[in-house]
mmCIF file of C-alpha atoms and ligand atoms in Angstrom:
data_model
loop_
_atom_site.group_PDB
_atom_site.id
_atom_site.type_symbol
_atom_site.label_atom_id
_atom_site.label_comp_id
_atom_site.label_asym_id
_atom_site.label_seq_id
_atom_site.Cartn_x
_atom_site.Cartn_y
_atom_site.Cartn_z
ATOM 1 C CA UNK A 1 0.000 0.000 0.000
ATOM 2 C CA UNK A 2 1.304 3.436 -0.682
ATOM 3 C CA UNK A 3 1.140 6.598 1.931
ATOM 4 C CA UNK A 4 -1.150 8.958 1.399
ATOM 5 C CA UNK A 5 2.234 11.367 1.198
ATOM 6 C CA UNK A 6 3.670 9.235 -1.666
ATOM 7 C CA UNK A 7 0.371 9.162 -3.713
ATOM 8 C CA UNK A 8 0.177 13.026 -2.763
ATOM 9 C CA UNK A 9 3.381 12.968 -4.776
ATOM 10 C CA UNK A 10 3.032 10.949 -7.620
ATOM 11 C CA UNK A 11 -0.057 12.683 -8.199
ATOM 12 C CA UNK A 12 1.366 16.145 -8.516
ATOM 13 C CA UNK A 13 4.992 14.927 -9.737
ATOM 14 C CA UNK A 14 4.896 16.712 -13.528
ATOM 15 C CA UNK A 15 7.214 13.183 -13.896
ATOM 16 C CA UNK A 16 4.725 10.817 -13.339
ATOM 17 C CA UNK A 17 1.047 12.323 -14.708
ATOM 18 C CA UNK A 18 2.300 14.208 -17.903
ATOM 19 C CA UNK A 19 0.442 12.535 -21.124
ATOM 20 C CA UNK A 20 1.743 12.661 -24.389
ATOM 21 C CA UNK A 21 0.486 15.371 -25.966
ATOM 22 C CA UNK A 22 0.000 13.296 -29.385
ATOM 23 C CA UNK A 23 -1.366 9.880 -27.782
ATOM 24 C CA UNK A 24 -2.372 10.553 -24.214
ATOM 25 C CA UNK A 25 -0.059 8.152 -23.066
ATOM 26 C CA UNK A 26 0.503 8.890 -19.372
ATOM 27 C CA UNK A 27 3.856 9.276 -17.916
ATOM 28 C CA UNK A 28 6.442 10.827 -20.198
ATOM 29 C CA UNK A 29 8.363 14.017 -18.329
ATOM 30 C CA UNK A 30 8.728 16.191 -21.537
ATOM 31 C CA UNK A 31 4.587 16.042 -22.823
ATOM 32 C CA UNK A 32 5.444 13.349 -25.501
ATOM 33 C CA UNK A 33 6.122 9.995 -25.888
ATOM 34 C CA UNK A 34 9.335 8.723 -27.639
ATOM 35 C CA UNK A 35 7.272 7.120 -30.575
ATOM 36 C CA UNK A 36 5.235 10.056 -30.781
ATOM 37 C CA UNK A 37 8.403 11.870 -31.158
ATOM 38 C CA UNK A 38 10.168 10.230 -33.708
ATOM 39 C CA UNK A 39 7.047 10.492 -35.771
ATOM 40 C CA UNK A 40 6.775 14.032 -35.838
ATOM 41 C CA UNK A 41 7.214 15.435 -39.366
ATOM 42 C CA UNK A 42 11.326 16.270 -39.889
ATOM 43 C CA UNK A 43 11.496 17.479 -43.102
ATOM 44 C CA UNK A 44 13.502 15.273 -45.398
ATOM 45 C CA UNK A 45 15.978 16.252 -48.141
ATOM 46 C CA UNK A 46 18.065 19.236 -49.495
ATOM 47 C CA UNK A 47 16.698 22.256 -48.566
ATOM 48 C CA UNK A 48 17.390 25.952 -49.598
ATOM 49 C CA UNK A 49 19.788 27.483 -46.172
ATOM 50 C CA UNK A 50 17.229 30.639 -45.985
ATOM 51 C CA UNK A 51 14.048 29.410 -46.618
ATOM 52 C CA UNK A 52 14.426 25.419 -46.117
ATOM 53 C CA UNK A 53 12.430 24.861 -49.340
ATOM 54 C CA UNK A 54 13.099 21.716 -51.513
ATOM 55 C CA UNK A 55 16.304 22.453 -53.256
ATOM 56 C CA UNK A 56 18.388 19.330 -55.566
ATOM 57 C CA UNK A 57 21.699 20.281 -53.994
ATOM 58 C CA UNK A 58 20.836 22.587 -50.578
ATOM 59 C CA UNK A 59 21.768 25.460 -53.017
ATOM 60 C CA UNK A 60 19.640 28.835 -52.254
ATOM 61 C CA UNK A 61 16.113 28.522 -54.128
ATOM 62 C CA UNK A 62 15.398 31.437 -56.800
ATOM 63 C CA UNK A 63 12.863 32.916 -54.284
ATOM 64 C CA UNK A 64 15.824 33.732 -51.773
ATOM 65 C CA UNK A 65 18.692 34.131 -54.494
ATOM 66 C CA UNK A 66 21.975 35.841 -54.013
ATOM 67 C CA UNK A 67 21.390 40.120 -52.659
ATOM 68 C CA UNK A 68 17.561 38.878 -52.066
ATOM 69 C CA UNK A 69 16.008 39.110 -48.278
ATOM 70 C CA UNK A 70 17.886 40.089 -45.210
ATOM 71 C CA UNK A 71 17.753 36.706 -43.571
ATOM 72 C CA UNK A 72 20.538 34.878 -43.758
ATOM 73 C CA UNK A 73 19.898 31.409 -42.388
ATOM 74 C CA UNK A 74 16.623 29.427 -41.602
ATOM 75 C CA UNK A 75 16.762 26.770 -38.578
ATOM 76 C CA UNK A 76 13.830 25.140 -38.710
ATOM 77 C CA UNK A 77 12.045 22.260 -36.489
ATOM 78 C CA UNK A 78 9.555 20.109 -38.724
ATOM 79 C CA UNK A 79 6.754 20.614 -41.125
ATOM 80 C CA UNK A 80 3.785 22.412 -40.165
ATOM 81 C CA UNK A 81 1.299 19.167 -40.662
ATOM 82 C CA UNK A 82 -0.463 16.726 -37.992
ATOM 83 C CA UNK A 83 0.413 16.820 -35.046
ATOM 84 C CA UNK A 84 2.292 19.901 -34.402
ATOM 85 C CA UNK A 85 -0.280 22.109 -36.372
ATOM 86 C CA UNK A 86 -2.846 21.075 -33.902
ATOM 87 C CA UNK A 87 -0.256 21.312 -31.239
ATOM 88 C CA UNK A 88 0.408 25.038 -32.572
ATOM 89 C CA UNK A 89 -2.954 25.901 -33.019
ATOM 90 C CA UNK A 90 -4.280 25.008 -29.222
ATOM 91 C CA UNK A 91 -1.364 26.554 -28.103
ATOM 92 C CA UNK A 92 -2.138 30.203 -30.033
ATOM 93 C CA UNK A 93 -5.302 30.100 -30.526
ATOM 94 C CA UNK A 94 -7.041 27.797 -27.562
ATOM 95 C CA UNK A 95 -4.280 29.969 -25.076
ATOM 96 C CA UNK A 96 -2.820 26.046 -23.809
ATOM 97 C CA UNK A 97 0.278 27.939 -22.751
ATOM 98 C CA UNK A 98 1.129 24.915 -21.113
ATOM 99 C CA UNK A 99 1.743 23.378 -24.344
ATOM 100 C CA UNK A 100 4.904 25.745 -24.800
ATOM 101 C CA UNK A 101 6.787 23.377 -22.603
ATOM 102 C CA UNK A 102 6.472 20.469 -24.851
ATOM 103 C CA UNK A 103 6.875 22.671 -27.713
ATOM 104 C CA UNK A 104 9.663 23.733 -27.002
ATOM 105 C CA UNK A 105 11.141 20.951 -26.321
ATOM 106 C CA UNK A 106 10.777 19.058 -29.185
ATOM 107 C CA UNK A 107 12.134 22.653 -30.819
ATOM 108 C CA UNK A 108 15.324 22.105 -29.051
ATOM 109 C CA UNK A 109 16.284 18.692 -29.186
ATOM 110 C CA UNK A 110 15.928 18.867 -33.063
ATOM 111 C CA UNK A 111 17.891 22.201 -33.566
ATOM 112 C CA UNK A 112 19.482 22.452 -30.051
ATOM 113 C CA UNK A 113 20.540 25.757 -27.635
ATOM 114 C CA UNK A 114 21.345 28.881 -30.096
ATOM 115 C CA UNK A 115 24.879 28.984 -30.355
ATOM 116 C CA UNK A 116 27.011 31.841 -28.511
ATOM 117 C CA UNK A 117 27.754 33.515 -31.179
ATOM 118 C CA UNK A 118 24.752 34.921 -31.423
ATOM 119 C CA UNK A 119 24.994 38.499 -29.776
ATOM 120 C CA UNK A 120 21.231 38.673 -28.658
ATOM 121 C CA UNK A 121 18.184 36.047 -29.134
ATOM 122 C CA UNK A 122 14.786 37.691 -29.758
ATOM 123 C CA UNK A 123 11.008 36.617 -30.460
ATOM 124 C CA UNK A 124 9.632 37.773 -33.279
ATOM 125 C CA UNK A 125 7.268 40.343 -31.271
ATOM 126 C CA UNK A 126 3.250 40.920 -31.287
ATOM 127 C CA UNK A 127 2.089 43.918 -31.865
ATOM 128 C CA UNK A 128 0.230 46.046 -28.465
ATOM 129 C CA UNK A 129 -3.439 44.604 -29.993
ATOM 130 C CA UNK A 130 -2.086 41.300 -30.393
ATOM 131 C CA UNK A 131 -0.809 40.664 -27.071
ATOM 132 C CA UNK A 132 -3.372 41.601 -25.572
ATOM 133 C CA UNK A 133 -5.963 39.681 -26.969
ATOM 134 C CA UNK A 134 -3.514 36.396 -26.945
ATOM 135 C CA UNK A 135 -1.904 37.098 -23.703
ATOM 136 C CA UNK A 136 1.288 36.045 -24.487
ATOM 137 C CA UNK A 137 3.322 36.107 -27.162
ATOM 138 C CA UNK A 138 4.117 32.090 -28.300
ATOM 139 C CA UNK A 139 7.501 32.847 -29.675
ATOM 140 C CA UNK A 140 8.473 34.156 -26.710
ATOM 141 C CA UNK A 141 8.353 31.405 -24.686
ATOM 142 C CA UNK A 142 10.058 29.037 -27.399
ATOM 143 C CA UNK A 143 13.033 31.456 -27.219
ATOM 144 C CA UNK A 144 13.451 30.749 -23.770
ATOM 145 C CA UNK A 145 13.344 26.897 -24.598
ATOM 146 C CA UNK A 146 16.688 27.962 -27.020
ATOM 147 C CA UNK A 147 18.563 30.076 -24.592
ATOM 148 C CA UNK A 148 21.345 27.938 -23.982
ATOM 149 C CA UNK A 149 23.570 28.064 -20.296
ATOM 150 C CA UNK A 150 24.804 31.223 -19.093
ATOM 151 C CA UNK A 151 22.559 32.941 -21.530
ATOM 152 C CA UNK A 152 20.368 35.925 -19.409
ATOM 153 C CA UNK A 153 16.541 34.523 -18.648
ATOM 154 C CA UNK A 154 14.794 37.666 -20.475
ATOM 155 C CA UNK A 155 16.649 40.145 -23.121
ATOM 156 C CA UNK A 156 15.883 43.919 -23.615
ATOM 157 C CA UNK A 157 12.566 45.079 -26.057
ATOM 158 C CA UNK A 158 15.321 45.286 -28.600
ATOM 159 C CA UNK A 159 12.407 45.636 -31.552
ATOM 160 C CA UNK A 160 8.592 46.197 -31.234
ATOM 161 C CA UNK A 161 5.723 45.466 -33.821
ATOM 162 C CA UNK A 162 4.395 48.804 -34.779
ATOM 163 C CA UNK A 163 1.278 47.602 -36.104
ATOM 164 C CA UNK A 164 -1.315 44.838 -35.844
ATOM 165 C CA UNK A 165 -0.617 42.736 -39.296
ATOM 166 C CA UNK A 166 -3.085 40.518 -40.588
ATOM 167 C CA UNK A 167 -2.010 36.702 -39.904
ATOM 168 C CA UNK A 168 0.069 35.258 -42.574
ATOM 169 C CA UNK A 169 -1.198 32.168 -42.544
ATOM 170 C CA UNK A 170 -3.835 33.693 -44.688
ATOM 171 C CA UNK A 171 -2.202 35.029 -47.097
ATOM 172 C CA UNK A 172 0.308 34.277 -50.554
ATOM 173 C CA UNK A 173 4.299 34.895 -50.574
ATOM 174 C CA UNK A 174 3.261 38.626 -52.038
ATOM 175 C CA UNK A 175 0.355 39.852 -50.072
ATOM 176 C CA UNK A 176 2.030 38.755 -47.249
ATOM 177 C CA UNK A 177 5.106 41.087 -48.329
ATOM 178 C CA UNK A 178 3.276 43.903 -48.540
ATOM 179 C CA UNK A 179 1.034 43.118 -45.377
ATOM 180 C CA UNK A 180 4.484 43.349 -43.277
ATOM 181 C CA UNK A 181 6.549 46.134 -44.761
ATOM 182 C CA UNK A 182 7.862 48.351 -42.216
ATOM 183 C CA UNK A 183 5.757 46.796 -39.742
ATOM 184 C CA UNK A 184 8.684 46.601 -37.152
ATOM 185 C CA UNK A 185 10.646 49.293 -35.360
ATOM 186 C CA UNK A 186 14.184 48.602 -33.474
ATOM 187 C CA UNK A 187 14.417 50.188 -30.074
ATOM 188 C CA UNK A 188 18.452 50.228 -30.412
ATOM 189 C CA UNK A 189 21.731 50.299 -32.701
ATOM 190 C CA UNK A 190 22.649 46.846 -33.495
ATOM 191 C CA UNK A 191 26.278 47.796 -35.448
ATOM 192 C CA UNK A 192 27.944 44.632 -35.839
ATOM 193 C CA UNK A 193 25.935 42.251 -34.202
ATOM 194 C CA UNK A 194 24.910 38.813 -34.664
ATOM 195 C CA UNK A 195 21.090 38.210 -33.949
ATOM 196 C CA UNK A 196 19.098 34.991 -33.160
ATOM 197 C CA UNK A 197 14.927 35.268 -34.136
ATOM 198 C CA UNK A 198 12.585 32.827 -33.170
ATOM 199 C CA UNK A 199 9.623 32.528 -34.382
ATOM 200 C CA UNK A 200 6.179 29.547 -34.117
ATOM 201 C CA UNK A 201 5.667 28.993 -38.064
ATOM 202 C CA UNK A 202 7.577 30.544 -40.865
ATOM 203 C CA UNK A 203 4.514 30.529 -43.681
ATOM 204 C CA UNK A 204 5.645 33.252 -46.190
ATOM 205 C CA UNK A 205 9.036 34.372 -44.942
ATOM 206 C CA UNK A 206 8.344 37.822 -45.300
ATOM 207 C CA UNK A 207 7.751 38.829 -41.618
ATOM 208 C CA UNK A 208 11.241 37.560 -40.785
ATOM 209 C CA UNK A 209 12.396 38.984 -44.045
ATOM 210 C CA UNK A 210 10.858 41.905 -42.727
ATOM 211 C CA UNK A 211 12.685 41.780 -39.310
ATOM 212 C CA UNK A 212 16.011 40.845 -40.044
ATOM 213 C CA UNK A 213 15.766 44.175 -43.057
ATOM 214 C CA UNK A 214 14.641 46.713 -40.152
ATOM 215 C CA UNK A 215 17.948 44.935 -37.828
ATOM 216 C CA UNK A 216 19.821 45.558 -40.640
ATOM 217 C CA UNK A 217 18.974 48.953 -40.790
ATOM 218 C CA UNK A 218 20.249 49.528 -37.444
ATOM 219 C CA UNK A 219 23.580 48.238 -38.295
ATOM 220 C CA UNK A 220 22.899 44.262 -37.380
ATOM 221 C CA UNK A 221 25.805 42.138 -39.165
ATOM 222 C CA UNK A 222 24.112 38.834 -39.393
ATOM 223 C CA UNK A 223 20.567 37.656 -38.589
ATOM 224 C CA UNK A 224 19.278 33.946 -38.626
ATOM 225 C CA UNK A 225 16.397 32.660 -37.730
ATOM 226 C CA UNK A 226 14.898 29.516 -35.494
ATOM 227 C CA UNK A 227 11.472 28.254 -36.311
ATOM 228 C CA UNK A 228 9.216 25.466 -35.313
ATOM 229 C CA UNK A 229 7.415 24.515 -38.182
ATOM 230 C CA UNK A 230 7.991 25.153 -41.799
ATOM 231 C CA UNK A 231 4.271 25.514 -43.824
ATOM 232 C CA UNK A 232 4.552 24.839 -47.271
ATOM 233 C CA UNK A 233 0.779 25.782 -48.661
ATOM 234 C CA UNK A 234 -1.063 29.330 -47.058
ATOM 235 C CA UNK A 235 -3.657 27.037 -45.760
ATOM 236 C CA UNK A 236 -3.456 26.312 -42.111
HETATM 237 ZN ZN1 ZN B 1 2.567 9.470 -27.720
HETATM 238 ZN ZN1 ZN B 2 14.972 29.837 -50.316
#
């Protein structure tokens, strides 16, 4: 017979009554079963560096070409499909902000910590409206899955969103350029710095595009990017 004290513990050990986020298994300490993670959708083959579409060789696709985009490098997770786009969309749009945690783990094992080289690590911010309404800002909390040891817990409002875009997800590679352009603002110089963005889903590009341009601007030397999921169609 167990104590009432040890089933008091079991009960409320995260250890011992997470389920698997995919499967509802019961009992794995990171919200997903090993099965369920090595079934989640890696994407397979050469891939462009800046935009991780298909490419024969991992050469840079003609949409990202050489002197095109401010972003240099892509990092990304898995495909947006089943499960993580259910995952993703609970998380966002159902507020599960408990979800980040397995999120963001599965985030890091694939890609890892951001590397020290990176000057500063940022989330690709909301805008005010945004925020508010969501109550947190999802990439947020995935950057703090990244932050490697030694890294500080929170970084400075280096950039802001200036104005409440409409989602990408619903729109093509061009609408969603112009829906973004100068939609961020940089709170300080960046001259010669390297910059880590994360971001939840990378649909068109063109907010990180947009991001990485107005870091530029303030004198940022490199700027790569770590995302989640990688969709491939503007349905979501
Ligand atoms: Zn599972
Ligand atoms: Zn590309």
């Amino acid at each position: 017979m167990l104590s009432n004290l040890l089933i008091s513990i079991i009960d409320n050990c995260s250890l011992f009554n997470q389920k698997c986020v995919v499967c509802n298994a019961i009992g794995f300490s990171n919200g997903i079963c090993p099965p369920c993670l090595e079934d989640l959708p890696a994407l397979l083959g050469p891939r462009c560096p800046r935009c991780a579409a298909p490419t024969p060789q991992s050469q840079q696709c003609r949409a990202c070409g050489p002197g095109r985009g401010a972003l240099d490098a892509l990092h990304v997770s898995y495909e947006y499909c089943y499960p993580l786009a259910q995952i993703i969309h609970a998380y966002k749009y159902h507020k599960r902000i408990e979800l980040a945690g397995v999120l963001g783990f599965v985030m890091r094992r694939k890609l890892g910590t951001i590397p020290p080289r990176f000057d500063i690590v940022i989330a690709v911010p909301l805008s005010n409206e945004r925020l508010a309404e969501r109550g947190f800002n999802q990439s947020e909390l995935l950057r703090e899955a990244l932050l490697g040891p030694g890294r500080p817990p929170s970084s400075p409002s280096w950039c802001w969103r200036k104005c409440n875009t409409l989602s990408q997800a619903t729109l093509g590679r061009d609408q969603g350029t112009r829906n973004v352009v100068d939609a961020f603002g940089v709170e300080h110089r960046c001259d010669g710095l390297c910059i880590a963005i994360v971001d939840d889903v990378f649909t068109t590009g063109s907010t990180l595009a947009e991001l990485a341009s107005a870091l530029k601007k303030q004198g940022a030397k490199r700027v790569e990017a770590w995302v989640l999921c990688r969709a491939f169609s503007s349905v979501t």
